[in-house]
Coordinates of C-alpha atoms in Angstrom, one line a residue:
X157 CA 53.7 -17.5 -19.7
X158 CA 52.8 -19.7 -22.6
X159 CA 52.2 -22.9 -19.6
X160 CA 49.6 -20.2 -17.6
X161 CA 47.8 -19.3 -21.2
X162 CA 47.6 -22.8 -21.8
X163 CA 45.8 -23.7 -18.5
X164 CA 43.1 -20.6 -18.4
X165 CA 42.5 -22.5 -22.1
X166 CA 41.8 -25.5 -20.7
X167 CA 39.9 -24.2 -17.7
X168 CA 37.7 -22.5 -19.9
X169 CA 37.1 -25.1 -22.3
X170 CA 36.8 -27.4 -19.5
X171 CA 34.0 -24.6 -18.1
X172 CA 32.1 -25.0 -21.5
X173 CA 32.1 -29.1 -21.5
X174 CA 30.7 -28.7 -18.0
X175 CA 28.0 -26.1 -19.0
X176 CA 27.4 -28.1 -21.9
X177 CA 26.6 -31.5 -19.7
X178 CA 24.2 -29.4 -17.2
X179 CA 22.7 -27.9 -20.0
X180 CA 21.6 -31.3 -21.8
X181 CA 21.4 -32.8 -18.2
X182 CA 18.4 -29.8 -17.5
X183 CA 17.0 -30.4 -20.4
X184 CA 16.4 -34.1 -20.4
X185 CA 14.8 -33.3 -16.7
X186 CA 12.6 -30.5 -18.2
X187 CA 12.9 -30.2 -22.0
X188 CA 9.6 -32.1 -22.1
X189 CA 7.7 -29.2 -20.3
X190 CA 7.7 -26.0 -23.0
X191 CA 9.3 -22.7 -21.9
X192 CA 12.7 -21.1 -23.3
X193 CA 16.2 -20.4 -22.9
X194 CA 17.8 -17.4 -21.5
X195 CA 21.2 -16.4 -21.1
X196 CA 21.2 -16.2 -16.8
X197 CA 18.9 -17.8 -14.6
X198 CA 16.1 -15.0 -13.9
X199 CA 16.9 -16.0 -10.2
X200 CA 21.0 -16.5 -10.5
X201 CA 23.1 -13.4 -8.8
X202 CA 24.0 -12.0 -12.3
X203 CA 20.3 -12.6 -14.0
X204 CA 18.6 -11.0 -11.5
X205 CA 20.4 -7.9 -11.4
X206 CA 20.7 -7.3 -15.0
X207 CA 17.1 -5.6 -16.6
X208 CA 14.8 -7.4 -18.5
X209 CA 15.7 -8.1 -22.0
X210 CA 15.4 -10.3 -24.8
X211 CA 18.3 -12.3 -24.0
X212 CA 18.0 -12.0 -20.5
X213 CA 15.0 -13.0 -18.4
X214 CA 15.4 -11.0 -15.6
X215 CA 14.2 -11.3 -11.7
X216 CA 10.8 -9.1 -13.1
X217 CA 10.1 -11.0 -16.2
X218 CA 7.0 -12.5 -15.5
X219 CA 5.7 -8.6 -14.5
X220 CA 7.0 -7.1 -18.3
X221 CA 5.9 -10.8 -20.3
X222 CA 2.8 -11.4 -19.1
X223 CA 1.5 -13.6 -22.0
X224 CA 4.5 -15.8 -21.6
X225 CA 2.3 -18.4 -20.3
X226 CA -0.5 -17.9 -23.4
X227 CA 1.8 -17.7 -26.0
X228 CA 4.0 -21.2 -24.2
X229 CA 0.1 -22.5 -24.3
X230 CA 1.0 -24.0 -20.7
X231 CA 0.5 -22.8 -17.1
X232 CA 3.6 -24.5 -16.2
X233 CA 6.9 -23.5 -18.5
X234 CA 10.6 -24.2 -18.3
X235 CA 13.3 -22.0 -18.4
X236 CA 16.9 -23.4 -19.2
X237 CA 20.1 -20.9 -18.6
X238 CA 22.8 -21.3 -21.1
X239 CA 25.9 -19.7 -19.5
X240 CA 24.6 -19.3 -15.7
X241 CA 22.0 -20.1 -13.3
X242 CA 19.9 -23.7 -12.4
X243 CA 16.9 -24.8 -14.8
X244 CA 14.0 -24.0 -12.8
X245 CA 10.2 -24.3 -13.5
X246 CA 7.2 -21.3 -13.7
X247 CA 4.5 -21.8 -12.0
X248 CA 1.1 -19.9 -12.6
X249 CA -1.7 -22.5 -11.7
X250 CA -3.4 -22.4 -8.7
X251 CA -4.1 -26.5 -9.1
X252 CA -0.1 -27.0 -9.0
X253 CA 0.5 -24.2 -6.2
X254 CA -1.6 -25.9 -3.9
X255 CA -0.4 -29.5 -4.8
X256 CA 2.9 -28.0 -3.7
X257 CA 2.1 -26.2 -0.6
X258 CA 0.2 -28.8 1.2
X259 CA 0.6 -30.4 3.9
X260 CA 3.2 -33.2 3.5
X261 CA 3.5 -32.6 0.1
X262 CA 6.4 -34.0 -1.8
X263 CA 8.1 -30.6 -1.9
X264 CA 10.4 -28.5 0.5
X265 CA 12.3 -24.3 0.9
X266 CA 15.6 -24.7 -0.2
X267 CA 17.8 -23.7 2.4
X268 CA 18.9 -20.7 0.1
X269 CA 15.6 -19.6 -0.9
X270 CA 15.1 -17.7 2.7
X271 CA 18.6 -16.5 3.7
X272 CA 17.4 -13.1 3.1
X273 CA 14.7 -13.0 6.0
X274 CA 17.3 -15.3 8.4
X275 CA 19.8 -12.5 8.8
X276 CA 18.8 -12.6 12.4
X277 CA 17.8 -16.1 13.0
X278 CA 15.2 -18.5 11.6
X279 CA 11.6 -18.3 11.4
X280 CA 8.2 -19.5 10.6
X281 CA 8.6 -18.9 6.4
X282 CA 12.2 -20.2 6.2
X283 CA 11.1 -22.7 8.4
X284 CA 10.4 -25.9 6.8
X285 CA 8.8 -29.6 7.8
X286 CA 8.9 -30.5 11.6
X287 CA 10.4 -27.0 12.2
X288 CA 7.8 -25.2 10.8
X289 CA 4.9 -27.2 12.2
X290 CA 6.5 -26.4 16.0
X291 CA 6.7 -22.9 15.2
X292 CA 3.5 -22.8 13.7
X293 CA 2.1 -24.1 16.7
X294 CA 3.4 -21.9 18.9
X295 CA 3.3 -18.9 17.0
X296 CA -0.6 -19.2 15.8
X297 CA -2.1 -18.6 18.9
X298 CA -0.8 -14.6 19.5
X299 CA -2.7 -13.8 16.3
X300 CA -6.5 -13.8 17.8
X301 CA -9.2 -11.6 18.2
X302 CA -7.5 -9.9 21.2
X303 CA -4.7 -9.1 19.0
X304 CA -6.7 -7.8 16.2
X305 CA -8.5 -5.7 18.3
X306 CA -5.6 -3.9 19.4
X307 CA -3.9 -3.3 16.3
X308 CA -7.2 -1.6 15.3
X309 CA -7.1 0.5 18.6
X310 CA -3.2 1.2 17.8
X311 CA -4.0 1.8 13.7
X312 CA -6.3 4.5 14.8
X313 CA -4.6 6.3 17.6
X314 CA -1.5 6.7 14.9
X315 CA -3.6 7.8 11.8
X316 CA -5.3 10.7 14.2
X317 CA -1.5 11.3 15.4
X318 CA -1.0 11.9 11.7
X319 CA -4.0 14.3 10.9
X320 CA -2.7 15.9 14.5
X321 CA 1.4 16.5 13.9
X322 CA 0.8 16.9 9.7
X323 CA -1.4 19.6 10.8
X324 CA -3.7 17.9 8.4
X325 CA -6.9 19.6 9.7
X326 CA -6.1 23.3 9.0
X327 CA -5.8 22.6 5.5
X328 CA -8.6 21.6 2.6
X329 CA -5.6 20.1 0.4
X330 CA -3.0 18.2 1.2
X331 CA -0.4 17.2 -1.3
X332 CA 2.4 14.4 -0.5
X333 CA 5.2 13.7 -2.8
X334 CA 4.9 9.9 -1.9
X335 CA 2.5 8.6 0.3
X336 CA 4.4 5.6 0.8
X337 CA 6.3 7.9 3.5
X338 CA 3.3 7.7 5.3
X339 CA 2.4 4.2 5.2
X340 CA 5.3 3.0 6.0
X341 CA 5.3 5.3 9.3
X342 CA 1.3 4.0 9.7
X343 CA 2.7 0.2 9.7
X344 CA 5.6 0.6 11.6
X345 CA 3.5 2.2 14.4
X346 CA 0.9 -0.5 14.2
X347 CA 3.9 -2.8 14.3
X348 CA 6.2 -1.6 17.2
X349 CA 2.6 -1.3 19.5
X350 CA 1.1 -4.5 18.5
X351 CA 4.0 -7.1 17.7
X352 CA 6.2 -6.0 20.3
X353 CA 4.6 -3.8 23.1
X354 CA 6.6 -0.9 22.2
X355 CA 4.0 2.4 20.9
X356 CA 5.2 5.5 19.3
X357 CA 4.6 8.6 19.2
X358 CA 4.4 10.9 15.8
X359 CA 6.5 13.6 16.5
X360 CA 9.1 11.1 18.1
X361 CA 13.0 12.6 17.1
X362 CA 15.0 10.1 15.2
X363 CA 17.3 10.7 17.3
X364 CA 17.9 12.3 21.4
X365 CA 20.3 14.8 21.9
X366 CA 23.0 12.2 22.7
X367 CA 23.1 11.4 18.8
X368 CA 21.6 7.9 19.8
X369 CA 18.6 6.6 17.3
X370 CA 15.3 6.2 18.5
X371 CA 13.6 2.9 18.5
X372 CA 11.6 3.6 15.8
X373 CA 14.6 4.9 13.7
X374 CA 16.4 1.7 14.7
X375 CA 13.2 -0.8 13.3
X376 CA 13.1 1.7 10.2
X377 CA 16.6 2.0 8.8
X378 CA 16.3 -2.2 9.5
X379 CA 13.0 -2.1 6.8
X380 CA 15.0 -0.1 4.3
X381 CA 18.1 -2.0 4.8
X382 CA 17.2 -5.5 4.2
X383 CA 19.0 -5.7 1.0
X384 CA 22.3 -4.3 1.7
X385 CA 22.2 -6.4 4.6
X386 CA 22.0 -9.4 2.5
X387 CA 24.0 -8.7 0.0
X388 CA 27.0 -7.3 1.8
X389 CA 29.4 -10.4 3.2
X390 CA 30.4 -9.4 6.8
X391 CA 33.9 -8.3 5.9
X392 CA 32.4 -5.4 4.2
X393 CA 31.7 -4.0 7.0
X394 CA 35.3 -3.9 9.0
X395 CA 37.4 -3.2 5.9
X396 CA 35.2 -0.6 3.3
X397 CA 35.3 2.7 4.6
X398 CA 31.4 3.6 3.5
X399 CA 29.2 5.6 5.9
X400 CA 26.0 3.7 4.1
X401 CA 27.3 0.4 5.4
X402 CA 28.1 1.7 8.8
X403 CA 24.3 2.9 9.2
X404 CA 23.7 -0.2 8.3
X405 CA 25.8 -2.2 10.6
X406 CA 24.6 -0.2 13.3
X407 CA 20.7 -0.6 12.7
X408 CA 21.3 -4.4 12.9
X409 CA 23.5 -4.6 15.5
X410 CA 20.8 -2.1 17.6
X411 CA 17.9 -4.3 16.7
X412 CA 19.7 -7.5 17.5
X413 CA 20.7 -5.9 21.1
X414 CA 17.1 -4.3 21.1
X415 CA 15.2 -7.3 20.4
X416 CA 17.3 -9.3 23.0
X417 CA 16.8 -6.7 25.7
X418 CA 13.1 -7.3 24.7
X419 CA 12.9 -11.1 25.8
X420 CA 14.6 -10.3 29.0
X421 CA 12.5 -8.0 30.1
X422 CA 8.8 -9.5 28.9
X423 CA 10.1 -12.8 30.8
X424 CA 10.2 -10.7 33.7
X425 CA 7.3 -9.0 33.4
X426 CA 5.4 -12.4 32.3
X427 CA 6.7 -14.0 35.6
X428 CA 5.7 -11.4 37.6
X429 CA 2.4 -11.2 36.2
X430 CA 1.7 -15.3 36.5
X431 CA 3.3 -15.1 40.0
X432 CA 0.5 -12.2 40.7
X433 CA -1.9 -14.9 39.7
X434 CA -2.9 -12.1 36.2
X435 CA -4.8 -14.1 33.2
X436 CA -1.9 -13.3 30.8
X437 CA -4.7 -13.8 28.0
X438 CA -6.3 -10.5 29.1
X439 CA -2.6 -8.6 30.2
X440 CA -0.3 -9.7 27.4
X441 CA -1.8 -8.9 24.0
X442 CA 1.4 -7.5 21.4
X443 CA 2.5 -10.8 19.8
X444 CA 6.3 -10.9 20.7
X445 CA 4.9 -11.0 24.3
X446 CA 2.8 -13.9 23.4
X447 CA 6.0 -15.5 22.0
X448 CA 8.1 -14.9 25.5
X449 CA 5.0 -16.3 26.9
X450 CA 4.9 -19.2 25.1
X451 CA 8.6 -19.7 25.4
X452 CA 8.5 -19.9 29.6
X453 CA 5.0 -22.0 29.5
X454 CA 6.9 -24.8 27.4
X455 CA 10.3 -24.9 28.8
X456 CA 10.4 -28.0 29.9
X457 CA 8.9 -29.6 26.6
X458 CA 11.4 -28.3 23.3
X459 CA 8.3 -29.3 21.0
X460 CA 6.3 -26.1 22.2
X461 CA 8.8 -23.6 22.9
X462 CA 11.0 -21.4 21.2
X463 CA 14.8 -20.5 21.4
X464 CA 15.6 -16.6 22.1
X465 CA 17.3 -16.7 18.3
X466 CA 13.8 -18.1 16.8
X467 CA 12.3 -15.5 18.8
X468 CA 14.5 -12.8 17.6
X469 CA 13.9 -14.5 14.4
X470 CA 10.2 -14.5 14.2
X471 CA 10.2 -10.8 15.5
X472 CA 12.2 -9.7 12.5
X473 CA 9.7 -11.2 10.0
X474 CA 7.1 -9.5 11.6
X475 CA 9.2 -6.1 11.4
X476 CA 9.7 -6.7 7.6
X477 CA 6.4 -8.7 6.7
X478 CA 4.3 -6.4 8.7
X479 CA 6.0 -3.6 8.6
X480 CA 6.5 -2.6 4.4
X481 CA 4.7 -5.3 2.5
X482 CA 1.2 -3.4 4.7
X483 CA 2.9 -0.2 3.6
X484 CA 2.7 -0.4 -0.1
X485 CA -0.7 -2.0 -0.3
X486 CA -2.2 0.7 1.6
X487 CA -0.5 3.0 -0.5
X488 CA -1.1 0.7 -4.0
X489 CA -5.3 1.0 -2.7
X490 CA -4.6 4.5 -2.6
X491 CA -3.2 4.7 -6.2
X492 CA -5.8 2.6 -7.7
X493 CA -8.7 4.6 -5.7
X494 CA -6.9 7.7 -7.6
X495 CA -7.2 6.3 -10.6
X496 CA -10.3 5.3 -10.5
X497 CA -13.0 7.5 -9.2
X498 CA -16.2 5.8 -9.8
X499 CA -14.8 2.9 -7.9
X500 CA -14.0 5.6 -5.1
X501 CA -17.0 6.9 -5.1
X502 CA -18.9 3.5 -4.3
X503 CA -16.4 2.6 -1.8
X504 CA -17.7 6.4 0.1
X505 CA -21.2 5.2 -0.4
X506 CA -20.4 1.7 1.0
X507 CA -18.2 3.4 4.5
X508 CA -21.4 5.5 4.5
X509 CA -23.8 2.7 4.6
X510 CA -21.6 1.3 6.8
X511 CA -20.9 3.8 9.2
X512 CA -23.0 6.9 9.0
X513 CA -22.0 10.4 10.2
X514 CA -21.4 10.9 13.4
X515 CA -21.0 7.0 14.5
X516 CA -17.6 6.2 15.9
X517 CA -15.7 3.4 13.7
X518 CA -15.2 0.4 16.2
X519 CA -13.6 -2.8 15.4
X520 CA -16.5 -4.4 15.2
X521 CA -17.5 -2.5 11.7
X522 CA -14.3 -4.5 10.0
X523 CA -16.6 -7.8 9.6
X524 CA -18.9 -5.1 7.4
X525 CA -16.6 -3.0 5.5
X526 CA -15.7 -5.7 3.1
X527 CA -16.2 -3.1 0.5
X528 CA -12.9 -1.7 1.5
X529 CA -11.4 -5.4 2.0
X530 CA -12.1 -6.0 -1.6
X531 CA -10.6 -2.2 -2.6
X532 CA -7.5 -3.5 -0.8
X533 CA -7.6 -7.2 -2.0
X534 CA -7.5 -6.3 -5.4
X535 CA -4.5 -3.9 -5.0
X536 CA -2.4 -6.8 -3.6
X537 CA -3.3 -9.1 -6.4
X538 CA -2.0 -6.3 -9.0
X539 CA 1.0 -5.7 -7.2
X540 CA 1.5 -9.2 -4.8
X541 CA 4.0 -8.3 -2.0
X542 CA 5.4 -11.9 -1.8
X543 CA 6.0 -12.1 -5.6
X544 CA 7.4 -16.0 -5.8
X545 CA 7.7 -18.9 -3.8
X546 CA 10.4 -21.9 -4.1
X547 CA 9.9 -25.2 -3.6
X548 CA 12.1 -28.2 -4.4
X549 CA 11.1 -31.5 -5.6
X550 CA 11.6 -34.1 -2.9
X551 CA 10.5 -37.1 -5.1
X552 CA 9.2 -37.6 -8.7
X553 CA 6.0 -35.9 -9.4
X554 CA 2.9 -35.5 -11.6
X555 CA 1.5 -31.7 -11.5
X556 CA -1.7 -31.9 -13.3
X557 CA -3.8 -28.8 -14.4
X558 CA -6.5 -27.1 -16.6
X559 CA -5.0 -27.0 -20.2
X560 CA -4.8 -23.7 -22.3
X561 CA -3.7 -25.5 -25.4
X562 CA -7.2 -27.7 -25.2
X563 CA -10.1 -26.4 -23.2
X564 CA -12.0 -28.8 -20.8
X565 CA -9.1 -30.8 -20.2
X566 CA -6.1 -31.2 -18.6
X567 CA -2.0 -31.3 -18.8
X568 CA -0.3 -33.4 -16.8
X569 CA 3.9 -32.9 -16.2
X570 CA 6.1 -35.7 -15.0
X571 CA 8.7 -33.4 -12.4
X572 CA 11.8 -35.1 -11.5
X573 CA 13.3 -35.9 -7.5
X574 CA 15.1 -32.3 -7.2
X575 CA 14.2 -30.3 -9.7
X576 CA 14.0 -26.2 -9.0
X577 CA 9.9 -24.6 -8.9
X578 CA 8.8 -21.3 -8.2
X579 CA 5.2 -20.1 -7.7
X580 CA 5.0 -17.4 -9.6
X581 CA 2.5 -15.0 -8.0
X582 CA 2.7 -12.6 -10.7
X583 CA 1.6 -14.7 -13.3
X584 CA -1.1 -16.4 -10.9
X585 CA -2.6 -13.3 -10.0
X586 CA -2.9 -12.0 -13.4
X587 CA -4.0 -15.5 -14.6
X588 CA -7.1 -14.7 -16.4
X589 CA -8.5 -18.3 -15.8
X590 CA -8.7 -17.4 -12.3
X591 CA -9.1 -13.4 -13.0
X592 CA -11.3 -12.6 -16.1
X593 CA -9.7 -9.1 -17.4
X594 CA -6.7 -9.2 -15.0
X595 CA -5.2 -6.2 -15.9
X596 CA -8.3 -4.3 -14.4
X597 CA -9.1 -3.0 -11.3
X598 CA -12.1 -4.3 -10.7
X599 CA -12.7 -4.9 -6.4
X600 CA -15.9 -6.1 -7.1
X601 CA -14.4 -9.7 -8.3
X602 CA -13.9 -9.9 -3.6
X603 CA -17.6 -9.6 -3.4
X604 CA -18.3 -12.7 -1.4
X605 CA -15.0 -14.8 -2.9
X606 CA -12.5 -13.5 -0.3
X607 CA -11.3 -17.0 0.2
X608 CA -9.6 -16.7 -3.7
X609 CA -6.5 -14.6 -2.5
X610 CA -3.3 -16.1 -3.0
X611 CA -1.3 -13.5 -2.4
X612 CA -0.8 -14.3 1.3
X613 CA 0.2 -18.0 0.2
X614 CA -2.4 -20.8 0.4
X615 CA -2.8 -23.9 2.0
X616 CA -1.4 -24.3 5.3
X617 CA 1.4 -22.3 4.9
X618 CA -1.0 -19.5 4.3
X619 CA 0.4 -16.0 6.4
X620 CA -0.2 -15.9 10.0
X621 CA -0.1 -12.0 9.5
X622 CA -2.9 -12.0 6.9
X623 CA -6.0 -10.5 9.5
X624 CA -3.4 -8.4 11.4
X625 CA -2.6 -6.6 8.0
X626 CA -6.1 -6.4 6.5
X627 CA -7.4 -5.3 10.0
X628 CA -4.5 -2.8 10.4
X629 CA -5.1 -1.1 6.3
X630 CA -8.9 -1.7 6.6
X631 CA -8.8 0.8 9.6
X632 CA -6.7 2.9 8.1
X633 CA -8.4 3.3 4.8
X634 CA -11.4 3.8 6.0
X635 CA -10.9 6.8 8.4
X636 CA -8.8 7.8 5.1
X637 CA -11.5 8.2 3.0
X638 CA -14.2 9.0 4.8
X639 CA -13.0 12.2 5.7
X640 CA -10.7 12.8 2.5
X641 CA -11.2 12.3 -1.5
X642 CA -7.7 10.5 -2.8
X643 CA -6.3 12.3 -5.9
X644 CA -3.4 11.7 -8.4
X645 CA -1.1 14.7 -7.3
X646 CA 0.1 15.6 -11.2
X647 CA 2.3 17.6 -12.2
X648 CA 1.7 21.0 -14.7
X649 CA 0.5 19.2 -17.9
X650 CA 0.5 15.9 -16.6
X651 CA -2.4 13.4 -17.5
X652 CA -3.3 10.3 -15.0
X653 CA -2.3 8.1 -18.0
X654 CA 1.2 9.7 -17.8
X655 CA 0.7 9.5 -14.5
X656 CA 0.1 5.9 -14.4
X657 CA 2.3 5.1 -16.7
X658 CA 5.2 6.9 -14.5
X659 CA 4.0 5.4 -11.0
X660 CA 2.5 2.0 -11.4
X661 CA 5.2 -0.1 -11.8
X662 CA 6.8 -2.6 -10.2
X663 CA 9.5 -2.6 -8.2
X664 CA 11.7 -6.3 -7.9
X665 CA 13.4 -6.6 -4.7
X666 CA 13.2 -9.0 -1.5
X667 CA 9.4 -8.0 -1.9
X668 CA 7.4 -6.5 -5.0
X669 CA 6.9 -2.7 -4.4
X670 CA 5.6 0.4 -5.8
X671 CA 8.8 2.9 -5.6
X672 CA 6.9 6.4 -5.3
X673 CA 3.1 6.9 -5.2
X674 CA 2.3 10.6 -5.2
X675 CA -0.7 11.5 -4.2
X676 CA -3.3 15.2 -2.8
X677 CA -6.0 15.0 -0.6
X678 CA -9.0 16.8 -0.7
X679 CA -11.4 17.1 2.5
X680 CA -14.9 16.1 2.1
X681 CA -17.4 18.7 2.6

């Protein structure tokens, strides 16, 4: 008894030397950049699950500190762990993001930073150097005109579904506990018709009399599932008798047989269709058929083709990039149109302007609604979907960037071959260099400077989804609100500052989220 005491002593003294030595180690690579100690990495297993504090960081502490920056006088700032967790660097500069995401820059993904959107195979954001530009290359081409034209064909067939099944035009108010419910069923419609050839219809059963799920309750219980999926190891499944992870283990394995059924049979239908002589421009326009396509036009050259697991791969990104992050922003424009109803009432005048009673919205009126772009664009900047980005150092470094300490001139940081960074999009997008009065909505800051969202990245690796997902909530938003005044659905007593107070917060998970976003509508006489 007294030998086993006397080893967990010396394991745990042993532990505390070792913490000790990566502790001075991390701070002779980054001690010189200011910042601050915390107990758990804000990104380590145990300091992202524990809440915000003032001993520990947190996943969301860029979202409750926002003048960490300021009062660090730095755009760039350390933060050092003392009992768990790697050093790692903050980044809110845009100077230093795009220094980092160019093209052959001198950083790359850590292989852990995208294990939660490889669960079914890799894709074009884990991806990373050669990988990523063959992917890229193959992939870009099914986002085009074509394609955005459908998805705005598709985006309004399933918001008149909704007005249809929700019985939405019998009534003169209509009150929704959380519209996110609705967006989410908006986007996954969009989603299944345009990324994989597959519509849907509103009033679809989740599941047929047989007890089996429907497609789209197999691509939704995928959406809402992508953290237990992560999280759980695969034993989990076998040995813990929970009906949660059984759901759970069933949606994947249903989307995984799904999506493989898919490639079979759009290879079939591809080959038939270039064997009939068919332009396959004009006859295959949902992207995961452009992605089949592109696999059986470069098989005999690896360096412009992709495998069926980078196929199922890509096809999950698109269910979970375009699927929820389109989701909440429609739903966060909502919220902020709410809140704000002089901004409302110019965005009416502007669809007005725009399109005039009686004139059917076409897709050729996205190019002039950038009223409603800008409504939307400045929703994702307050809440940004893809809330950090890491990069690793591959070599030594000099990030240089306007100072806040000194005005009119610059810092310059010396980073060290492998050091830990993270773009930290909540702190650029509420950077008040780049966003005079960030904590305001104010869309009118998108008039004419569209090009200044970072949200969807920047810089080569910019999203490939970024038109599909402002074509798909530009459409929706605008038959929205042309027909129907957006108003905070409060409660007996309830003010829109409670309200706002309740609602408007930020949710830290794979992506950044609004959790519930009640809402009424009103229709417009």
């Amino acid at each position: 008894m007294l030998s086993l005491s006397l080893t967990l002593w010396a394991l745990a003294i042993a532990s505390v030397v070792w913490r000790i030595f990566e502790i001075r180690s991390a701070y002779k690579r980054i001690g010189h950049i200011p910042g601050f100690i915390t107990t758990f990495g804000p990104m380590s297993i145990i300091g992202s699950t524990l809440p915000h504090t003032w001993w520990n960081a947190g996943l969301s502490f860029p979202w409750h500190d926002r003048d960490v920056y300021k009062r660090h006088q730095s755009e760039v700032i350390s933060i050092i762990p003392l009992l768990w967790g790697a050093p790692v660097i903050y980044i809110s500069s845009i100077e230093v993001a795009k220094q980092m995401m160019a093209t052959n820059a001198a950083f790359g993904k850590p292989p852990e930073a995208s294990r939660a959107i490889e669960i079914l195979g890799p894709n074009i954001v884990s991806a990373d150097g050669e990988t990523w530009k063959r992917q890229r290359r193959i992939a870009a081409p099914a986002f085009n005109q074509k394609s955005y034209q459908l998805v705005w064909e598709e985006t309004k067939r399933s918001f008149l579904q909704m007005i249809d099944h929700e019985n939405w035009g019998d009534k003169d108010v209509v009150t929704i506990p959380d519209f996110n419910t609705y967006t989410r069923k908006i986007a996954l419609f969009v989603i299944s018709a345009c990324g994989f050839g597959m519509p849907l219809d509103w009033s679809e059963p989740a599941q047929n009399e047989r007890g089996e799920w429907s497609n789209r309750e197999i691509i939704t219980q995928v959406s809402l599932n992508i953290i237990t999926k992560f999280i759980a190891p695969a034993w989990a499944y076998k040995l813990i008798p929970s009906k949660h992870l059984k759901k759970v283990d069933h949606a994947y394995k249903s989307i995984e047989s799904l999506l493989n059924r898919l490639i079979s049979s759009r290879g079939d239908e591809v080959k038939k269709r270039r064997a009939a002589d068919e332009d396959l421009d004009d006859t295959v326009r949902d992207v995961f058929g452009r992605l089949v396509q592109a696999q059986l036009q470069g098989s005999s050259n690896p360096k412009m083709s992709l495998s069926d697991t980078e196929i199922v791969g890509n096809a999950f990104l698109m269910l979970f990039a375009g699927h929820e992050t389109t989701a909440h922003s429609m739903a966060a424009t909502l919220a902020f149109l709410a809140l704000d109803t002089n901004e409302q009432d110019k965005l009416l005048a502007h669809i007005q302007e725009v399109v005039p009673e009686g004139k059917d919205l076409v897709f050729e009126d996205y190019d002039k609604l950038e009223g409603v772009l800008a409504c939307l664009y400045e929703a994702i900047r307050l809440f940004p979907a893809g809330y950090i980005l890491f990069r690793d150092a591959r070599e030594d470094v000099v990030f240089t960037f306007p100072s806040i300490k000194s005005p009119g001139q610059d810092d310059a940081y010396h980073i060290k071959k492998g050091t830990s960074t993270i773009v930290d999009m909540v702190g650029l997008c509420y950077n008040d260099r780049l966003y005079p009065e960030p904590l305001k909505y104010m869309p009118s800051r998108w008039y004419g400077n569209t090009d200044r969202i970072f949200a969807f990245s920047t810089g080569p690796r910019t999203c490939l989804g970024m038109k599909f997902a402002t074509t798909e909530a530009v459409c929706f938003l605008t038959h929205l609100l042309r027909d129907w005044r957006v108003e905070l659905n409060l409660k007996d007593g309830e003010t829109p500052a409670q309200w706002k107070e309740k609602y408007m917060k930020a949710d830290f998970g794979i992506t950044l989220t609004l959790s519930k976003v009640p809402l009424k509508f009103v229709k417009r006489k």
